[in-house]
XYZ file of C-alpha atoms in Angstrom:
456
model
C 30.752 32.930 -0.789
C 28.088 30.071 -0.839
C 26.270 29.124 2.297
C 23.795 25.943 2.429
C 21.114 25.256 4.968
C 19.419 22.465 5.742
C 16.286 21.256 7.554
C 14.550 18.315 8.902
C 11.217 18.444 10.622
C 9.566 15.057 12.845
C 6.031 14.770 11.690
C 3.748 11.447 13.884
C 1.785 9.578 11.176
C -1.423 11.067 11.637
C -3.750 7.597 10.313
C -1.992 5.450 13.238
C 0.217 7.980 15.977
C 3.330 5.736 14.362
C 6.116 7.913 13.224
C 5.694 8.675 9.615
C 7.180 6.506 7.003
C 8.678 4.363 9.762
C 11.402 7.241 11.051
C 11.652 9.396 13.844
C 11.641 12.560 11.818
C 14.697 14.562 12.526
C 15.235 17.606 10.894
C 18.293 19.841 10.331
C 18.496 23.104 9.088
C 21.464 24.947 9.080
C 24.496 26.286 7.684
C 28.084 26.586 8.308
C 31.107 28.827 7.326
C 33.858 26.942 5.333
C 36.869 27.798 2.966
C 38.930 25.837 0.189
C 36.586 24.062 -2.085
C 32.539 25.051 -2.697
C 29.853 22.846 -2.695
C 29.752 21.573 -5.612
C 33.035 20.284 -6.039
C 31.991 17.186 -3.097
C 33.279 14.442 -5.333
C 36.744 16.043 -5.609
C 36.128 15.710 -9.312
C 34.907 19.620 -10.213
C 37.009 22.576 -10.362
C 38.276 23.541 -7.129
C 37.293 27.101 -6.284
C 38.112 29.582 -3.882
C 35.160 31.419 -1.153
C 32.976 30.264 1.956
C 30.265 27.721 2.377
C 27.762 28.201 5.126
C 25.883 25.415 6.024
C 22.985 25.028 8.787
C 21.438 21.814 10.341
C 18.652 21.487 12.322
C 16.734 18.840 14.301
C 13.265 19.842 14.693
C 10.581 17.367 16.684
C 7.152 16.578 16.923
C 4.747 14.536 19.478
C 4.244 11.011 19.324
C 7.171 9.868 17.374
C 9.128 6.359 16.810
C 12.472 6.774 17.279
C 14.128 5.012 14.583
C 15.422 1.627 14.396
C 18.377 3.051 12.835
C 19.481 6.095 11.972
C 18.581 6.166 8.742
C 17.013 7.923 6.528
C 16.860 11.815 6.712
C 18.825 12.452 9.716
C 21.643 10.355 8.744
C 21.529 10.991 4.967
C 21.510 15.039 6.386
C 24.578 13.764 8.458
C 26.442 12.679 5.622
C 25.726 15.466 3.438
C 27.179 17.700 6.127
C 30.208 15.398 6.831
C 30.978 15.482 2.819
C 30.671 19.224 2.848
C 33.415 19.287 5.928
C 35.707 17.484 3.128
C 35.672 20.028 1.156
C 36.461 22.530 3.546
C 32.990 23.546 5.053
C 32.260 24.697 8.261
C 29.013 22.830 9.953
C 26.627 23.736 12.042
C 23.693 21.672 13.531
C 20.501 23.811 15.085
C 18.041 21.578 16.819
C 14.804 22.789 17.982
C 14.527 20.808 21.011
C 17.356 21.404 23.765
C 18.679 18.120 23.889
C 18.085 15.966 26.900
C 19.630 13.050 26.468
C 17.216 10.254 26.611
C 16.547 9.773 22.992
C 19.405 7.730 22.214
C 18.904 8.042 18.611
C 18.858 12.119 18.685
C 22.024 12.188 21.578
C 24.322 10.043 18.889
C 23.346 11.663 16.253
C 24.629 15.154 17.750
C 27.533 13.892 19.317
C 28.698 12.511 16.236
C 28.220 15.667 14.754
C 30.444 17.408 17.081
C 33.237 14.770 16.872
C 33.465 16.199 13.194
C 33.935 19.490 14.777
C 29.908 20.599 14.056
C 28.400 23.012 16.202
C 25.159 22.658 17.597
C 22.498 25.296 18.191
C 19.235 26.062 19.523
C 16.766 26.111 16.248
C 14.113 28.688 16.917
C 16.737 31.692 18.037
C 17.644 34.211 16.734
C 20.429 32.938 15.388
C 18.693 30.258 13.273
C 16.910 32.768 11.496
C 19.786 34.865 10.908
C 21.536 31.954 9.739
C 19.079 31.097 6.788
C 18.720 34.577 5.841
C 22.621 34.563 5.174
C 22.564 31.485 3.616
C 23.168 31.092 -0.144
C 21.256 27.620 -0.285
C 18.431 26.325 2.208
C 17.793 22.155 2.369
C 14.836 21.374 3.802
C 14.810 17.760 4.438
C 11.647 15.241 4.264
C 8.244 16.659 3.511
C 7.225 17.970 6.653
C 9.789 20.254 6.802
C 8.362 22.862 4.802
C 6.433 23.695 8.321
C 9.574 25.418 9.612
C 9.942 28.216 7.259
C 6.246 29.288 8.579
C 7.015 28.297 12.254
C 10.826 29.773 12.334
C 11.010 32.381 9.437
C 7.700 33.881 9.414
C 7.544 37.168 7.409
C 11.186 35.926 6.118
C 9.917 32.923 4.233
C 9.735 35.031 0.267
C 12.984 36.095 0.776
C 14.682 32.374 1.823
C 12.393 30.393 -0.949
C 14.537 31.079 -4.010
C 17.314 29.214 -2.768
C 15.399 26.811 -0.797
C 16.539 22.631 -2.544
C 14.020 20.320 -1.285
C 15.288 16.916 -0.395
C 12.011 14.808 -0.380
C 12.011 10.945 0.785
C 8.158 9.921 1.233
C 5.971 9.193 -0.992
C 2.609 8.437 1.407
C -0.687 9.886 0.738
C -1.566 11.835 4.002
C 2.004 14.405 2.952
C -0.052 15.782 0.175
C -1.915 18.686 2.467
C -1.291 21.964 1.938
C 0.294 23.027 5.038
C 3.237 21.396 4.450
C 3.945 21.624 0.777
C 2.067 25.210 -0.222
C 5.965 26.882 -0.785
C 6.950 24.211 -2.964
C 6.270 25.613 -6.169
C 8.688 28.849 -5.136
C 11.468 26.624 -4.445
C 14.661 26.414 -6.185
C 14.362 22.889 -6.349
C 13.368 19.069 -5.215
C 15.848 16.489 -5.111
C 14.106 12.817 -4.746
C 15.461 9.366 -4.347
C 14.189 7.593 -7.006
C 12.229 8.093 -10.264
C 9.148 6.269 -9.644
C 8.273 8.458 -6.513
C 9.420 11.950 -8.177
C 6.797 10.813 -11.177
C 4.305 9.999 -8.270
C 4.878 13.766 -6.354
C 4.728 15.417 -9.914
C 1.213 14.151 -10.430
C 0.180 13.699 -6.929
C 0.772 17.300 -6.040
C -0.973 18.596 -9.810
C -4.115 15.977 -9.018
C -4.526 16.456 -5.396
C -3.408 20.647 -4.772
C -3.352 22.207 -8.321
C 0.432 23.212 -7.720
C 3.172 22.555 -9.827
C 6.328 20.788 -8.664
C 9.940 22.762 -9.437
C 12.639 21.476 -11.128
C 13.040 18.263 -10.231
C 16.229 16.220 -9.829
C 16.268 12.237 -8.749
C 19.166 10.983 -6.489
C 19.879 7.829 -5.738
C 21.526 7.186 -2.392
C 24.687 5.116 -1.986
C 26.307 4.098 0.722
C 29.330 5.433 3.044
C 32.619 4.637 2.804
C 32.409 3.130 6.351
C 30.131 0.594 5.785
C 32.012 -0.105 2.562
C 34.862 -0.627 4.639
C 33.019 -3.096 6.933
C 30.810 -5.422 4.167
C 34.660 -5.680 1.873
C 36.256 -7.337 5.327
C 36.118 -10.611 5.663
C 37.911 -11.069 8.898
C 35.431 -8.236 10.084
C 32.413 -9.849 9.130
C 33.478 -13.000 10.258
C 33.736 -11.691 13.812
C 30.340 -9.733 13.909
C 28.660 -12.802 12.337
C 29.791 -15.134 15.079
C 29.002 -12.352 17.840
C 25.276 -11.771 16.533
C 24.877 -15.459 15.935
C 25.991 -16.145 19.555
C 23.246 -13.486 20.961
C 20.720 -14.457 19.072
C 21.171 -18.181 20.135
C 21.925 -19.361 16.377
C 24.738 -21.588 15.046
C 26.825 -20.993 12.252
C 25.339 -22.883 9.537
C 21.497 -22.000 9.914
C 19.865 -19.375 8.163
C 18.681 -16.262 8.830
C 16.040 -14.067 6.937
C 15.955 -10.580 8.216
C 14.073 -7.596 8.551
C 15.387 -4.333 8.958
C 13.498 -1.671 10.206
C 11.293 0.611 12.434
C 8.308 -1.901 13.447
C 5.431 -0.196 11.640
C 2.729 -1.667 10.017
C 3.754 -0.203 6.945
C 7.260 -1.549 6.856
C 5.533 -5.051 6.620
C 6.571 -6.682 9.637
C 3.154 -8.380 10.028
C 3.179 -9.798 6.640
C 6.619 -10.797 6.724
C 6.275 -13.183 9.564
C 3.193 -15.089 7.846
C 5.192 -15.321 5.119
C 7.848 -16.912 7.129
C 5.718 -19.222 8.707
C 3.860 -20.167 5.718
C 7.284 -21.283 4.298
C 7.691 -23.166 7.471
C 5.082 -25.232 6.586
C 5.938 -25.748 3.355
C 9.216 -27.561 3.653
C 7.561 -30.134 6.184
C 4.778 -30.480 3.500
C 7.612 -31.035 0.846
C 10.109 -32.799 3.314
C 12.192 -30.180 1.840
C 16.217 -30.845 3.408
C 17.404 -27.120 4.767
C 19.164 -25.504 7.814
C 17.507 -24.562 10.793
C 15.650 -21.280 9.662
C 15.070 -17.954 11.832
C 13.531 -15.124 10.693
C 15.071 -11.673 12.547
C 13.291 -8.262 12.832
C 15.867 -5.916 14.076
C 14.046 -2.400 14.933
C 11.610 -3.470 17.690
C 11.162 -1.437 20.760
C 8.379 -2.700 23.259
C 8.862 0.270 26.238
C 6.730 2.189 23.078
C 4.084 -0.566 23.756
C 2.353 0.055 20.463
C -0.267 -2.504 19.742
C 0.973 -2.977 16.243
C 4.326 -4.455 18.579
C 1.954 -6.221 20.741
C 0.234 -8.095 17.476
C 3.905 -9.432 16.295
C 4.907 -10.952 19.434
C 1.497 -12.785 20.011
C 1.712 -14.192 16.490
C 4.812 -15.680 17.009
C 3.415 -17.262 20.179
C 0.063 -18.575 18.762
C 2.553 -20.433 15.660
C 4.551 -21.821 18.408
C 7.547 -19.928 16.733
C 9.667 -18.622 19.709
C 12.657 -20.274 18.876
C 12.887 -19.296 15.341
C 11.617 -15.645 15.508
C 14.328 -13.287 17.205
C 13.224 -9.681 18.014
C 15.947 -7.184 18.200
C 16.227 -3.736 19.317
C 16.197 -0.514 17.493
C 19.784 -0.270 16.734
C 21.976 3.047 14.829
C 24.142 0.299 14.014
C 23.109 -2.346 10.967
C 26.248 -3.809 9.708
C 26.544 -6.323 12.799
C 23.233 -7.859 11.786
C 24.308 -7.662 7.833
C 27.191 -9.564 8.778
C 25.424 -12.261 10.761
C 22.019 -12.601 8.101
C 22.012 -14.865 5.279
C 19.094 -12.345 3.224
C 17.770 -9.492 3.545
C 13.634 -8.851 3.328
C 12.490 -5.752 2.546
C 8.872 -5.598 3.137
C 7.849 -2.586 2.902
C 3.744 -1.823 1.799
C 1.630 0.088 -0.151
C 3.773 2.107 -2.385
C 6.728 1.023 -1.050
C 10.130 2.764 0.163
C 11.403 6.162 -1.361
C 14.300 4.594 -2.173
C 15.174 1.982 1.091
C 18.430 2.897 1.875
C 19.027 -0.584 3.681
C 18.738 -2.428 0.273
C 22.028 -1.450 -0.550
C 23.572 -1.780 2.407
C 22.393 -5.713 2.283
C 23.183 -5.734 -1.370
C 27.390 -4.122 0.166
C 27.565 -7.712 2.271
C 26.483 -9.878 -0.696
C 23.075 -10.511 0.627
C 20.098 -11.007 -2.005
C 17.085 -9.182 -1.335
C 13.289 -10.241 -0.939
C 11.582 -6.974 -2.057
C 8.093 -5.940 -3.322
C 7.711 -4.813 -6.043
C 6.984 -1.284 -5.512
C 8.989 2.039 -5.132
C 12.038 2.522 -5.184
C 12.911 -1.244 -4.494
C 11.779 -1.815 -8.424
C 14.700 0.601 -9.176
C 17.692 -0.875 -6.841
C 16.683 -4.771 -7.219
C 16.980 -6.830 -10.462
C 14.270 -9.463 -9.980
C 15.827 -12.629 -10.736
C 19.614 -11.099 -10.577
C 20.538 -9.841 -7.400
C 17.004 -10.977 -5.293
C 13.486 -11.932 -5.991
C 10.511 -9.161 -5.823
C 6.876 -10.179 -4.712
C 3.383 -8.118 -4.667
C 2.136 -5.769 -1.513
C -0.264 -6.325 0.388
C -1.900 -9.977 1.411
C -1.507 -11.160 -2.000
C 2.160 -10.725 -1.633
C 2.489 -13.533 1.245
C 2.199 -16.829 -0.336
C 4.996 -15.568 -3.247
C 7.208 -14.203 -0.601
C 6.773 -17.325 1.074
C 7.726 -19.370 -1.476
C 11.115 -16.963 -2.676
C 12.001 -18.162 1.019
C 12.277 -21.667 0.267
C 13.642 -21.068 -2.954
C 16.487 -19.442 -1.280
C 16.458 -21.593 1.449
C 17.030 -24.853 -0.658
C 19.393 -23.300 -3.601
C 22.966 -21.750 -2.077
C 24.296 -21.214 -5.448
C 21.520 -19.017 -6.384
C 21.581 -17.665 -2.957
C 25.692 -16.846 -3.401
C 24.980 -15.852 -6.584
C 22.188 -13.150 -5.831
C 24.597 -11.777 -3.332
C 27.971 -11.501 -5.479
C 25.327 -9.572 -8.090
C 24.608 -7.270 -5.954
C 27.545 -6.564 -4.516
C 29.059 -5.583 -7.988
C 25.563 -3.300 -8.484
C 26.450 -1.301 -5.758
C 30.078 -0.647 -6.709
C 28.628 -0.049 -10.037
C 25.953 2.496 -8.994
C 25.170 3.047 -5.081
C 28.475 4.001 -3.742
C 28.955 7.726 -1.786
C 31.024 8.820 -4.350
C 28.152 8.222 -6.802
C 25.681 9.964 -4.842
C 28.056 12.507 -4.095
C 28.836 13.056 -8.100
C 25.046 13.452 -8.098
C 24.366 15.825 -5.423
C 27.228 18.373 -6.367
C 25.730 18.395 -9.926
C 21.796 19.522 -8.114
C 23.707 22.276 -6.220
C 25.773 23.795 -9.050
C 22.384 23.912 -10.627
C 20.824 25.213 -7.732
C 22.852 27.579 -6.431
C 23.164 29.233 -10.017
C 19.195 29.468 -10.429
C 19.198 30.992 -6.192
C 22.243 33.126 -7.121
C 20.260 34.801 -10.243
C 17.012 35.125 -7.981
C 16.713 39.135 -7.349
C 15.331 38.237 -3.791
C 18.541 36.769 -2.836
């Protein structure tokens, strides 16, 4: 009779108040009864097998958080999880730690979607949350932070939930190494990460920095749903979300448009992108280079936050004169509008770059190429020169990404051809059945190692 829990904690960047890694961290933690087929048959491709899965979200908040430009990352990848364990006969349910209030747009979709898939939500730090876990034949805590719950919530409980606890880890910044969020992470059942190059980087990051020892470790890469699947392979579709963006954005048809996609943060590159942008600006009048009207979009703004990093992209576009070329849009839990209406996808992100960068794929779905640095898990989704064109973080990276925009700007084949390659990489790789083939291999594993535990 496996149950599965799982948890998500918000954590505010503690260098700049911004949320960390870009995302309003929402955490789930939870579990649900089900019947029918376990856990690990989520692909439909294992042996079907007969019993109960319990399975436990819950959205946990901090102070001084972003809310997401999208709802990406852990919530939604949590969200997914829980809607393929549904499939397979599940029962779901959500406890948040914060009684909702409904003016975090983000957070109220998110649970309402939820409970359109028949998932109940709950109060986090009841009784019943505790209970919940303590029944529960696998624990996922989600994002790094989250490890903060099973002191906060669990208390005296915590030795007896930790060996069947599968962390599902998606950062891979500096200031997550502290002890107060990661000191049970060695007494897990498991880690699950997105991408090689940042499980190598917790492995010796956590043995360097704390002296403690990862678990077993297992890399998943993400892939994406079968809805936006459904959206990037129709053309009619497409074509009528293209011309609706286009038209609100005050762009014609046959310009181009480099996007951005994601939480305004300086460390999703915003800042850098638009001197980039500029820069290339300048170089086709230097070359009297023929191309389209170029705009450059960054969808994932929100200005009633007021942050001055916000502040310091809107006055650069105003001291290069670019107003009618730079569009700022919204934070949105909706991306395959702007997929539809963009002509290539930027993804920006600095220092060590994304976990994975879920929104790579979903640009590489709609046949866009990508202009990635070369870092994280971009290095691992991106074939430089195939499907897009990768350039250095930091300052350094500016003048090279600069010039990749012109390049793509003044070849379409290349550009059409970039797209079409990545297109077939996702089919080939970073679809949900994929990551679903993945994921129900980690929890046979898991729950085996949890099930032989004599604490549980």
């Amino acid at each position: 009779m496996p149950r599965l829990v799982t948890k998500e904690l918000t954590e505010a960047n503690p260098r700049n108040g911004e949320a960390a890694s870009g995302m309003a961290r929402r955490a789930p933690e939870a579990v649900a009864f089900g019947s029918a087929r376990s856990a690990v048959d989520l692909d439909g491709d294992s042996a079907h097998h007969q019993g109960r899965l319990r399975f436990v979200r819950s959205a946990l908040r901090g102070g001084g958080q972003e809310v997401r430009a999208r709802a990406a990352g852990g919530p939604l990848l949590l969200m997914e999880l829980a809607f393929l364990l549904r499939s397979v006969g599940a029962e779901v349910c959500w406890i948040t730690n914060q009684k909702p209030s409904g003016t975090d747009e983000v957070i109220y979709s998110l649970e309402h979607k939820m409970l359109d898939r028949g998932v109940q939500v709950f109060y986090a730090k009841g009784q019943e949350a505790m209970d919940t876990a303590l029944k529960a034949d696998l624990v996922v805590l989600n994002t790094a932070v989250a490890g903060k719950w099973l002191d906060a919530v669990l208390k005296e409980n915590v030795p007896r939930v930790l060996p069947k606890v599968l962390w599902w880890i998606h950062e891979m910044r500096g200031h997550y190494f502290k002890m107060e969020y990661v000191k049970h992470l060695p007494l897990v059942a498991g880690a699950m990460i997105d991408s090689h190059i940042t499980a190598e980087y917790w492995k010796n990051r956590t043995q360097e920095r704390l002296r403690i020892k990862m678990p077993g470790t297992y890399v998943v890469h993400l892939g994406n749903s079968k809805e936006l699947m459904e959206v990037a392979e129709n053309s009619v579709a497409k074509r009528v979300l293209r011309e609706h963006i286009r038209e609100s954005l005050g762009v014609r048809n046959e310009d181009l448009l480099f996007a951005i996609i994601n939480s305004v943060s300086r460390g999703k590159g915003q800042d850098l992108f638009l001197r980039s942008f500029h820069e290339s600006l300048l170089l086709i009048q230097e070359q009297k280079l023929h191309v389209p009207s170029m705009h450059a979009v960054v969808v994932g703004s929100d200005m009633t936050a007021q942050t001055k990093f916000e502040s310091e992209l809107r006055n650069f576009v105003i001291l290069k004169k670019m107003q009618d070329r730079v569009h700022f849009v919204n934070k949105t839990l909706t991306v395959a509008p702007y997929l539809a209406a963009i002509d290539v996808l930027v993804q920006n992100s600095q220092a060590r770059g994304e976990c994975f960068g879920r929104i790579t794929i979903e640009a590489m779905a709609f046949q866009l190429p990508v202009l990635g640095t070369a870092a994280g898990g971009t290095t691992e989704i991106v074939v430089n020169g195939s499907t897009g064109l990768l350039h250095p973080v930091g300052k350094e990276g500016v003048t090279p990404l600069a010039k990749n925009i012109v390049k793509l700007a003044t070849h379409v084949q290349k550009r059409l051809t970039m797209g079409k390659r990545g297109y077939e990489r996702v089919k080939e790789r970073f679809l949900e059945r994929h990551m679903a083939h993945r994921i129900a291999t980690v929890l046979g594993e898991v729950l085996q190692k949890a099930k032989s535990h004599p604490e549980t």
